[in-house]
Coordinates of C-alpha atoms in Angstrom, one line a residue:
M1 CA 7.1 9.6 37.0
T2 CA 5.3 8.1 34.0
R3 CA 5.3 9.7 30.6
R4 CA 3.2 9.3 27.5
I5 CA 5.4 9.5 24.5
S6 CA 4.9 9.9 20.8
T7 CA 7.7 10.2 18.3
R8 CA 7.9 11.3 14.7
T9 CA 10.4 12.2 12.0
V10 CA 9.2 15.0 9.7
T11 CA 10.7 15.5 6.3
A12 CA 9.6 17.6 3.4
A13 CA 7.3 14.8 2.2
V14 CA 7.3 12.1 4.7
M15 CA 6.6 11.6 8.5
V16 CA 7.8 8.3 10.1
P17 CA 7.7 7.7 13.8
L18 CA 11.0 6.9 15.6
M19 CA 10.3 3.9 17.6
L20 CA 12.1 5.0 20.7
A21 CA 9.4 4.1 23.3
P22 CA 6.8 1.4 23.5
V23 CA 4.1 3.7 24.6
A24 CA 1.8 5.6 22.2
C25 CA 3.7 4.7 19.1
T26 CA 2.8 2.9 15.9
T27 CA 4.6 2.6 12.6
L28 CA 3.4 4.8 9.7
P29 CA 3.8 3.9 6.0
S30 CA 6.4 6.1 4.3
N31 CA 3.8 7.6 2.0
S32 CA 1.4 8.6 4.8
D33 CA -0.4 12.0 4.7
P34 CA -0.9 14.3 7.7
Q35 CA -4.2 13.5 9.4
A36 CA -6.6 15.3 11.8
V37 CA -6.2 12.3 14.1
S38 CA -2.6 11.5 14.9
S39 CA -1.7 8.1 13.4
Y40 CA 0.8 7.5 16.2
A41 CA -1.4 8.6 19.1
P42 CA -3.2 6.0 21.2
V43 CA -6.4 4.8 19.5
P44 CA -9.4 6.0 21.4
E45 CA -11.9 3.5 22.9
V46 CA -15.0 2.9 20.8
E47 CA -17.4 1.4 23.4
D48 CA -19.7 4.4 23.1
L49 CA -20.1 4.1 19.4
P50 CA -23.2 2.2 18.0
G51 CA -22.8 -1.2 16.4
P52 CA -25.2 -3.1 14.2
D53 CA -28.1 -4.7 16.0
D54 CA -29.9 -7.6 14.3
G55 CA -33.2 -6.5 15.5
Q56 CA -32.8 -2.9 14.4
A57 CA -34.9 -1.3 11.7
P58 CA -32.9 -0.8 8.5
D59 CA -33.2 3.0 8.4
L60 CA -32.0 3.3 12.0
M61 CA -29.1 0.9 11.3
L62 CA -28.1 3.2 8.4
R63 CA -28.2 6.2 10.7
D64 CA -26.0 4.5 13.3
F65 CA -23.5 3.7 10.5
Y66 CA -23.1 7.4 9.8
V67 CA -22.6 8.1 13.5
A68 CA -19.9 5.3 13.7
A69 CA -18.2 6.8 10.6
T70 CA -17.2 9.8 12.7
H71 CA -14.6 7.6 14.4
P72 CA -11.5 7.4 12.2
G73 CA -9.6 4.9 14.3
N74 CA -8.4 1.5 12.9
N75 CA -9.3 2.5 9.4
R76 CA -12.9 3.3 10.5
Q77 CA -13.4 -0.2 11.8
A78 CA -16.4 0.9 13.8
A79 CA -18.2 1.9 10.6
K80 CA -17.1 -1.2 8.7
E81 CA -19.0 -3.4 11.3
F82 CA -22.2 -2.3 9.5
L83 CA -20.9 -3.6 6.1
T84 CA -21.0 -7.0 4.5
S85 CA -17.5 -8.6 4.2
E86 CA -17.6 -7.8 0.4
A87 CA -18.4 -4.1 1.0
Q88 CA -15.7 -3.9 3.7
D89 CA -13.1 -5.0 1.2
S90 CA -14.2 -2.6 -1.6
W91 CA -15.2 0.5 0.4
L92 CA -12.5 3.2 0.0
D93 CA -13.3 5.3 3.1
G94 CA -10.2 7.5 2.6
D95 CA -11.5 8.7 -0.8
S96 CA -13.1 11.8 0.7
T97 CA -14.9 13.1 3.8
K98 CA -18.0 15.1 3.0
I99 CA -19.9 17.0 5.7
L100 CA -23.7 17.5 5.1
D101 CA -26.0 20.0 6.7
R102 CA -28.2 17.0 7.5
I103 CA -28.6 13.5 6.3
D104 CA -32.1 12.6 4.9
I105 CA -32.8 8.9 4.3
N106 CA -35.7 7.6 2.2
A107 CA -36.3 4.1 1.0
T108 CA -37.1 3.5 -2.7
S109 CA -39.5 0.7 -1.9
A110 CA -41.3 -1.0 1.0
V111 CA -39.4 -3.5 3.1
G112 CA -40.3 -7.0 1.9
G113 CA -37.5 -8.9 0.3
D114 CA -33.9 -9.5 1.1
T115 CA -32.6 -6.3 -0.4
L116 CA -33.5 -2.7 0.2
T117 CA -32.2 0.6 -1.4
Y118 CA -32.1 3.9 0.4
V119 CA -31.5 7.3 -1.2
V120 CA -29.4 9.6 1.0
R121 CA -29.7 13.3 0.4
G122 CA -28.4 16.5 1.9
T123 CA -26.3 19.6 1.1
I124 CA -22.6 19.3 1.2
V125 CA -21.4 22.3 3.4
G126 CA -17.8 21.3 3.3
Q127 CA -15.2 18.6 2.9
L128 CA -12.5 17.6 5.4
G129 CA -9.2 17.6 3.5
T130 CA -5.7 16.4 4.3
G131 CA -4.5 17.5 7.7
G132 CA -8.0 18.5 8.9
V133 CA -8.4 21.4 6.5
F134 CA -12.0 22.4 6.0
Q135 CA -12.9 23.1 2.4
P136 CA -16.3 25.0 2.2
D137 CA -18.8 23.8 -0.3
S138 CA -22.5 24.3 -1.1
T139 CA -23.6 21.6 -3.5
P140 CA -26.5 19.0 -3.4
Y141 CA -25.7 15.4 -2.4
Q142 CA -27.6 12.4 -3.4
E143 CA -26.4 8.8 -3.4
E144 CA -27.9 5.3 -3.1
I145 CA -27.1 2.8 -0.4
E146 CA -28.0 -0.9 -0.9
L147 CA -28.8 -3.1 2.1
V148 CA -29.1 -6.9 2.3
R149 CA -30.6 -9.1 5.0
H150 CA -28.1 -10.4 7.5
G151 CA -29.7 -12.9 9.9
D152 CA -32.5 -11.1 11.6
G153 CA -31.0 -7.7 10.7
W154 CA -29.4 -5.7 7.8
R155 CA -26.0 -4.9 6.5
I156 CA -24.8 -2.4 3.9
D157 CA -23.8 -4.2 0.8
S158 CA -23.1 -1.3 -1.6
L159 CA -22.2 2.3 -0.9
P160 CA -20.2 5.1 -2.6
D161 CA -16.5 5.5 -1.6
G162 CA -15.6 8.2 0.9
V163 CA -17.1 9.1 4.3
V164 CA -20.3 11.2 4.8
L165 CA -20.8 13.0 8.1
D166 CA -23.8 14.8 9.5
R167 CA -22.7 18.3 10.5
A168 CA -23.9 17.9 14.1
D169 CA -22.0 14.6 14.5
F170 CA -18.9 16.2 12.9
Q171 CA -19.0 19.2 15.3
S172 CA -19.4 16.9 18.3
T173 CA -16.4 14.8 17.5
Y174 CA -14.0 17.2 15.9
Q175 CA -12.6 20.5 17.3
A176 CA -11.4 23.5 15.4
R177 CA -7.9 24.5 16.4
N178 CA -5.3 26.9 15.0
L179 CA -1.8 25.8 14.0
Y180 CA 0.5 28.8 14.1
F181 CA 3.0 29.6 11.4
L182 CA 4.9 32.8 10.5
D183 CA 4.5 35.6 8.1
P184 CA 7.4 35.9 5.5
N185 CA 9.2 38.5 7.7
R186 CA 8.7 36.3 10.8
N187 CA 7.2 39.2 12.8
F188 CA 3.7 37.7 13.3
L189 CA 2.1 34.3 13.9
V190 CA -0.3 33.2 11.1
P191 CA -3.3 31.1 12.2
D192 CA -4.1 28.0 10.1
R193 CA -7.4 26.6 11.2
R194 CA -7.7 22.8 11.3
W195 CA -10.3 20.3 12.5
I196 CA -8.9 17.8 14.9
Y197 CA -10.5 14.6 16.0
S198 CA -11.2 15.3 19.7
Q199 CA -11.5 11.8 21.2
Q200 CA -7.7 11.3 21.4
E201 CA -5.7 10.9 24.6
N202 CA -4.0 14.2 23.9
I203 CA -4.7 16.3 20.8
G204 CA -1.3 18.0 21.3
F205 CA 0.4 15.1 19.7
S206 CA -1.6 15.6 16.5
L207 CA -1.1 19.4 16.6
I208 CA 2.7 19.2 16.8
S209 CA 2.6 16.5 14.0
L210 CA 0.6 18.8 11.8
L211 CA 2.7 21.8 12.7
G212 CA 5.8 20.0 11.4
W213 CA 4.1 19.4 8.1
G214 CA 3.8 23.1 7.5
P215 CA 0.9 25.3 6.3
Q216 CA -2.0 24.0 4.4
D217 CA -1.7 23.9 0.6
L218 CA -3.5 27.2 0.0
M219 CA -1.3 29.0 2.4
A220 CA 2.0 27.2 1.6
D221 CA 3.4 30.1 -0.4
A222 CA 2.0 32.9 1.8
A223 CA 3.1 31.7 5.2
D224 CA 6.4 30.4 6.6
S225 CA 7.6 28.1 9.3
A226 CA 10.6 28.0 11.6
F227 CA 10.5 24.2 11.6
P228 CA 13.6 23.1 9.5
E229 CA 12.8 21.2 6.3
T230 CA 14.3 18.0 7.8
N231 CA 13.8 17.4 11.5
G232 CA 12.7 14.8 14.0
V233 CA 10.0 15.5 16.6
K234 CA 9.3 13.6 19.8
T235 CA 6.4 14.7 22.0
S236 CA 5.6 13.5 25.5
V237 CA 3.4 14.5 28.5
D238 CA 4.5 14.1 32.1
D239 CA 2.2 13.4 35.0
D240 CA 2.5 17.0 36.1
G241 CA 1.2 18.2 32.8
T242 CA 4.5 19.3 31.3
F243 CA 4.3 19.0 27.5
T244 CA 7.7 18.2 26.1
V245 CA 8.7 18.7 22.4
E246 CA 12.1 17.3 21.5
L247 CA 13.5 18.4 18.1
T248 CA 16.4 17.4 16.0
G249 CA 17.8 19.1 12.9
V250 CA 17.9 22.6 14.5
A251 CA 21.7 22.9 15.1
E252 CA 22.2 25.5 12.4
M253 CA 19.3 27.7 13.5
T254 CA 19.9 31.2 14.9
T255 CA 18.6 32.4 18.3
G256 CA 15.9 34.3 16.6
E257 CA 14.8 31.4 14.5
R258 CA 14.7 29.1 17.6
E259 CA 12.5 31.7 19.4
A260 CA 10.2 31.9 16.5
L261 CA 10.0 28.1 16.5
A262 CA 9.2 28.1 20.2
A263 CA 6.4 30.6 19.6
Q264 CA 4.8 28.4 17.0
I265 CA 4.8 25.5 19.3
I266 CA 3.7 27.3 22.5
W267 CA 0.9 29.3 21.0
T268 CA -0.4 26.3 19.0
L269 CA -0.6 24.3 22.2
A270 CA -1.8 27.1 24.5
E271 CA -4.6 28.2 22.2
A272 CA -5.8 24.5 22.1
D273 CA -6.2 24.6 25.9
I274 CA -3.0 22.6 26.5
R275 CA -1.7 24.7 29.3
G276 CA 1.7 23.3 29.8
P277 CA 4.2 24.1 31.2
Y278 CA 6.1 23.5 27.9
R279 CA 9.5 22.0 27.6
I280 CA 11.3 22.4 24.3
L281 CA 14.6 20.5 23.7
A282 CA 17.0 20.2 20.8
D283 CA 18.8 16.9 20.7
G284 CA 18.1 16.4 24.4
V285 CA 19.3 19.8 25.6
A286 CA 17.8 23.3 25.9
I287 CA 16.8 24.9 22.5
T288 CA 18.3 28.3 23.5
D289 CA 21.9 29.3 24.2
E290 CA 21.0 30.5 27.7
G291 CA 19.8 27.0 28.6
R292 CA 16.1 27.6 29.0
E293 CA 14.2 24.3 28.9
D294 CA 10.8 25.3 30.3
W295 CA 8.7 27.9 28.6
T296 CA 5.4 29.8 29.2
V297 CA 3.3 32.0 26.9
S298 CA 4.8 35.1 28.6
D299 CA 8.2 34.1 27.1
V300 CA 6.8 34.5 23.6
E301 CA 4.4 37.3 24.4
D302 CA 5.7 39.4 21.5
Y303 CA 4.3 36.8 19.1
A304 CA 0.8 36.8 20.7
P305 CA -1.7 36.0 18.0
T306 CA -4.1 38.7 19.1
G307 CA -1.6 41.5 19.1
E308 CA -2.2 44.8 20.7
Q309 CA -5.6 45.5 22.3
R310 CA -7.9 47.2 19.8
S311 CA -10.5 49.8 20.5
L312 CA -12.7 52.4 18.7
T313 CA -10.6 55.6 18.6
Q314 CA -11.8 57.4 15.5
A315 CA -14.8 57.8 13.2
V316 CA -15.6 59.5 9.9
Q317 CA -18.5 61.8 10.1
D318 CA -19.7 64.5 7.6
G319 CA -16.4 64.3 5.7
A320 CA -14.2 64.6 8.7
I321 CA -12.2 62.2 10.9
L322 CA -13.1 62.5 14.5
S323 CA -11.1 61.4 17.5
V324 CA -13.2 59.3 19.9
A325 CA -12.2 59.1 23.5
D326 CA -13.9 59.1 26.9
G327 CA -17.3 59.5 25.4
V328 CA -16.4 62.6 23.4
A329 CA -15.9 62.9 19.6
E330 CA -13.9 65.8 18.3
T331 CA -12.7 66.7 14.8
I332 CA -9.0 66.1 14.1
P333 CA -7.8 69.4 12.6
G334 CA -5.8 69.5 9.4
W335 CA -6.1 67.5 6.2
T336 CA -8.3 65.0 7.9
A337 CA -11.0 67.6 8.6
Q338 CA -12.7 67.7 5.2
N339 CA -13.6 65.7 2.1
I340 CA -13.0 62.3 3.8
A341 CA -15.0 59.4 2.4
W342 CA -13.5 56.6 4.6
A343 CA -10.2 55.9 6.3
S344 CA -8.2 53.5 8.3
T345 CA -5.4 54.0 10.9
S346 CA -2.3 52.0 11.7
A347 CA -2.2 51.2 15.4
R348 CA 1.6 50.8 15.3
T349 CA 2.5 54.1 13.6
G350 CA -0.6 56.3 14.0
R351 CA -0.6 57.0 10.3
I352 CA -4.0 57.6 8.6
A353 CA -4.8 56.3 5.2
A354 CA -7.9 58.1 3.8
V355 CA -9.9 58.2 0.6
T356 CA -10.9 61.8 -0.2
N357 CA -13.5 63.2 -2.6
D358 CA -12.0 65.9 -4.9
G359 CA -15.3 67.1 -6.3
D360 CA -14.7 66.0 -9.9
D361 CA -16.1 62.5 -9.5
R362 CA -12.7 61.3 -8.6
Q363 CA -11.2 60.1 -5.3
E364 CA -7.7 60.2 -4.0
L365 CA -5.8 57.9 -1.6
K366 CA -3.8 60.0 0.9
V367 CA -1.5 58.9 3.7
G368 CA -0.1 61.0 6.6
Q369 CA 0.0 61.7 10.3
P370 CA -2.8 63.6 11.8
G371 CA -1.9 67.3 11.7
G372 CA 0.9 66.7 9.2
E373 CA 1.1 67.0 5.4
P374 CA -0.3 64.0 3.6
T375 CA 1.1 62.3 0.5
T376 CA -1.3 61.4 -2.4
L377 CA -0.7 57.8 -3.5
A378 CA -3.4 57.2 -6.1
D379 CA -6.5 58.6 -7.7
A380 CA -9.4 56.8 -9.4
R381 CA -13.1 57.1 -10.0
N382 CA -13.6 55.1 -6.8
L383 CA -11.3 53.6 -4.2
T384 CA -12.0 51.0 -1.5
R385 CA -11.4 51.6 2.2
P386 CA -7.6 51.3 2.7
S387 CA -6.3 48.5 4.9
W388 CA -3.1 48.4 6.9
T389 CA -1.0 45.4 8.0
G390 CA -0.2 45.1 11.7
D391 CA 3.3 46.5 11.4
G392 CA 2.0 49.7 9.8
R393 CA 4.4 49.3 6.8
S394 CA 2.1 47.9 4.2
L395 CA -1.2 49.4 2.8
Y396 CA -3.7 47.9 0.4
A397 CA -6.6 49.5 -1.6
V398 CA -8.5 48.7 -4.8
A399 CA -9.1 51.2 -7.6
D400 CA -12.2 51.2 -9.6
G401 CA -13.1 47.7 -8.3
L402 CA -10.4 46.1 -10.4
R403 CA -6.8 47.2 -9.6
V404 CA -5.4 45.8 -6.3
M405 CA -2.7 48.2 -5.1
K406 CA -0.1 47.7 -2.4
Y407 CA 2.1 50.4 -0.9
V408 CA 5.2 49.8 1.3
S409 CA 6.9 52.4 3.6
S410 CA 10.1 53.6 2.1
G411 CA 11.5 56.0 4.7
S412 CA 9.5 58.9 6.2
D413 CA 5.9 58.6 7.6
S414 CA 4.4 59.7 4.3
Q415 CA 6.6 58.2 1.7
M416 CA 5.4 54.9 0.4
Q417 CA 6.4 52.8 -2.6
R418 CA 3.9 51.0 -4.8
I419 CA 4.4 47.3 -5.3
R420 CA 2.9 45.5 -8.3
V421 CA 0.1 43.1 -7.4
N422 CA -0.9 40.2 -9.7
A423 CA -4.6 39.6 -9.1
S424 CA -5.1 37.3 -12.0
S425 CA -6.1 34.4 -9.7
L426 CA -9.5 36.2 -9.2
D427 CA -10.3 35.6 -12.8
S428 CA -10.8 31.9 -12.0
L429 CA -14.0 32.8 -10.2
D430 CA -15.6 33.5 -13.5
I431 CA -17.9 36.2 -12.1
D432 CA -19.6 38.5 -14.7
D433 CA -18.7 42.1 -14.4
A434 CA -16.7 41.4 -11.2
R435 CA -16.1 44.4 -8.9
I436 CA -14.1 44.4 -5.6
S437 CA -15.8 46.6 -3.0
E438 CA -13.7 45.6 0.0
F439 CA -10.1 44.3 0.4
N440 CA -9.3 43.9 4.1
V441 CA -5.9 42.4 4.9
T442 CA -5.1 40.4 8.1
R443 CA -2.8 41.8 10.7
D444 CA -0.1 39.4 9.6
G445 CA -0.4 40.4 6.0
T446 CA -0.8 36.9 4.5
R447 CA -4.5 36.9 3.7
A448 CA -7.3 39.2 2.8
V449 CA -11.1 39.1 2.9
V450 CA -12.3 40.3 -0.4
L451 CA -15.8 41.2 -1.3
I452 CA -16.6 40.7 -5.0
N453 CA -20.1 41.5 -6.2
R454 CA -21.2 41.3 -2.5
R455 CA -19.9 37.7 -2.2
M456 CA -17.1 37.0 0.3
F457 CA -13.7 35.3 -0.4
I458 CA -10.5 34.6 1.5
V459 CA -7.4 35.2 -0.7
P460 CA -3.8 34.3 0.3
I461 CA -1.3 37.1 -0.3
I462 CA 2.0 35.8 -1.6
E463 CA 5.2 37.9 -1.8
E464 CA 7.7 37.0 -4.6
S465 CA 11.1 38.4 -5.4
D466 CA 13.0 38.4 -8.6
S467 CA 15.6 40.5 -10.4
A468 CA 13.0 43.2 -11.0
G469 CA 12.3 43.5 -7.3
T470 CA 9.4 42.4 -5.0
T471 CA 6.0 41.7 -6.3
V472 CA 2.8 40.4 -4.7
R473 CA 0.6 37.6 -6.1
L474 CA -2.9 36.8 -4.9
G475 CA -3.4 33.1 -4.3
Q476 CA -6.4 30.9 -5.0
P477 CA -9.6 32.5 -3.6
T478 CA -11.9 30.5 -1.4
E479 CA -15.5 31.5 -1.0
I480 CA -16.9 31.5 2.5
G481 CA -20.3 32.4 4.0
Q482 CA -22.2 30.9 1.0
R483 CA -25.4 31.0 3.0
L484 CA -25.1 34.8 3.0
G485 CA -25.2 34.8 -0.8
D486 CA -24.6 38.2 -2.4
T487 CA -25.8 40.3 0.5
V488 CA -22.4 41.1 2.1
Q489 CA -21.7 44.8 2.6
D490 CA -18.6 44.8 4.7
A491 CA -16.3 42.5 6.7
D492 CA -13.6 43.0 9.4
W493 CA -11.2 40.6 11.0
R494 CA -11.7 39.8 14.6
E495 CA -8.8 38.9 17.0
D496 CA -9.7 35.2 17.0
G497 CA -9.3 35.1 13.2
S498 CA -13.0 35.0 12.4
L499 CA -14.9 37.8 10.6
L500 CA -17.5 40.2 11.6
V501 CA -19.9 40.6 8.6
G502 CA -22.5 43.2 7.8
T503 CA -25.2 42.5 5.2
N504 CA -28.3 44.0 3.6
D505 CA -30.4 41.1 4.7
Q506 CA -33.5 42.5 6.4
D507 CA -33.8 39.5 8.8
A508 CA -30.2 38.7 9.4
P509 CA -28.0 41.8 9.0
V510 CA -25.0 40.9 11.2
W511 CA -23.0 37.6 11.3
T512 CA -19.7 36.1 12.4
V513 CA -18.1 33.8 9.9
T514 CA -15.0 31.6 10.5
S515 CA -12.0 32.1 8.2
D516 CA -12.3 28.6 6.8
G517 CA -16.0 28.9 6.1
S518 CA -16.9 26.1 8.4
E519 CA -19.2 28.1 10.7
A520 CA -21.5 31.1 10.3
A521 CA -23.5 32.5 13.2
Q522 CA -26.1 35.1 13.1
L523 CA -25.8 37.8 15.7
S524 CA -28.6 39.6 17.4
S525 CA -30.5 42.0 15.1
R526 CA -32.4 43.7 18.0
N527 CA -32.3 47.5 17.5
V528 CA -30.5 47.2 14.2
T529 CA -32.0 48.8 11.0
P530 CA -30.6 47.2 7.9
S531 CA -28.6 47.6 5.8
V532 CA -25.4 47.3 7.8
I533 CA -22.9 49.0 5.5
R534 CA -19.8 49.2 7.8
V535 CA -18.4 47.0 10.6
A536 CA -15.4 47.1 12.9
A537 CA -14.3 44.6 15.6
A538 CA -12.3 45.5 18.7
G539 CA -11.9 42.4 20.9
S540 CA -15.2 41.5 22.4
T541 CA -16.9 44.7 21.3
L542 CA -18.4 44.9 17.9
Y543 CA -19.4 48.0 16.0
I544 CA -21.7 48.5 13.0
L545 CA -23.0 51.4 11.0
D546 CA -26.6 50.6 10.1
D547 CA -29.2 52.7 8.4
R548 CA -29.5 55.1 11.3
A549 CA -26.5 55.2 13.6
V550 CA -23.2 53.7 14.9
M551 CA -24.1 50.7 17.1
E552 CA -22.1 48.6 19.5
L553 CA -22.5 45.1 21.0
D554 CA -20.3 43.8 23.8
L555 CA -20.2 40.0 23.6
E556 CA -18.8 39.8 27.2
S557 CA -21.7 41.9 28.6
S558 CA -24.3 40.2 30.6
D559 CA -26.9 41.4 28.1
T560 CA -26.0 40.8 24.5
R561 CA -29.5 40.9 23.1
F562 CA -29.5 44.5 22.0
W563 CA -27.2 46.7 19.9
R564 CA -26.8 50.1 21.5
E565 CA -25.7 53.5 20.0
V566 CA -22.1 54.5 20.7
S567 CA -22.5 57.3 23.2
S568 CA -20.0 59.6 21.8
L569 CA -21.6 59.4 18.3
Q570 CA -25.3 59.3 19.3
G571 CA -27.7 60.9 16.9
S572 CA -25.5 60.7 13.9
R573 CA -24.3 58.3 11.1
A574 CA -20.6 57.8 11.2
I575 CA -18.1 55.2 10.0
P576 CA -16.3 53.5 13.0
I577 CA -12.5 53.2 12.8
V578 CA -10.7 50.6 14.9
P579 CA -6.9 50.9 14.2
N580 CA -5.3 47.8 12.9

């Protein structure tokens, strides 16, 4: 049996391959950074990439240069073939990687002499950072490229440092994949979306390498990893498809920590369509005490990134919470039957968190079981829709558009303790009269989508402990969905980590947006009457409240052209509730 092998040692700051096998190994410098293409994986072939043609028109040669620049192998040697020797020596391709919506090329003069200058324009939609992290952007790009005659053709003699990629070329040569880390309590997997160069022998080598480096910088304080701080990693693939990960430095880990580590590895590979089977070894032997070497996703099913299956089970209508089941909607008796503005339900505990109107231009945040006695947690002039974490223990809401509040269970179903939240990081946005209208936390509790003045941001949630107890700090916000502008009305997390977004745009009221802001897709607007003020996602079925009714769209249906009214709520306007 033959085996493709890659080896790497991962420390807190350095990754250096262990040269244990002659196949699929290269030496990395000690100050190397994690990259979206594994530096130790076999270098892909480049025969299909364009090269300079002496008979080629200069503008077409320049376009071929940008296509060749998508290939990062051998320090972008394919792209450097289009440069003069002087430009090859001076071009710092690693300075940055900018992704443009499109690349427009215009000459500043007619072709006539031995030099020619082109102006390259576009809009930067993002930059590809260290480790394949997409950093959304929306700024104009304009630079000049100077060409000189080279025999019967042209070569690039002067260009700005860094790499520029056309978005279409980028998406055809890179794949978005999730690395999976852990929440601070190590109960949930936390997705960390990266863009991986796809034309590698096996992207699994790169995924495990990046996994060993830990979460991206923005999530470094919010997420955790079971990979020990100092460890060695060797990966290989057998002819039968078995993907082996051999680790060192795990001798002191507990059984639970080793299982969490296995979950990170297996779900990262499985969600990237690397089907296994998976073999995880520690110092050459099984990673677990019971001697299990081979793993499947069923062995770590408790860590499944999607969690429990979600469905529409409740709705708020005319101030009451309804139970929705089998095509019938009925009022839930008790405290939930009156004065309800909006609400959310924990799938794990069944508790309802509701914002109620008290009749004096004030609202109250109440928590309790259906049919029980609720506890009032807060009151304010206005309160956002509350948001539960997946374990049903933590609850978030925002008072008066300014004060982010977190409550944690402290015993009984209705008793919750308030935790101080430091939201000063949002001040860096420098938005005039900023008001938060939505704060929707992920199932794992490490991030939230925050709507500020109808613009959409992703914010890490960082838990900190000191002598005074536990506090929460919001990390650096990142704006996503810039093309939606300030039209966003509501957003809900989907199981794949993307967002369902409702807007007041008359032509494009419903969107899906990826969590890293790299992609935004308009959904059908057939049978939708803007504005879309509430959204909820349950697997492949999406729900919205538009200007007329509660509508649903099943993305797995044979006909996804039309939104249809939810049968149990037909003829009425109601806010859909999908328990988290």
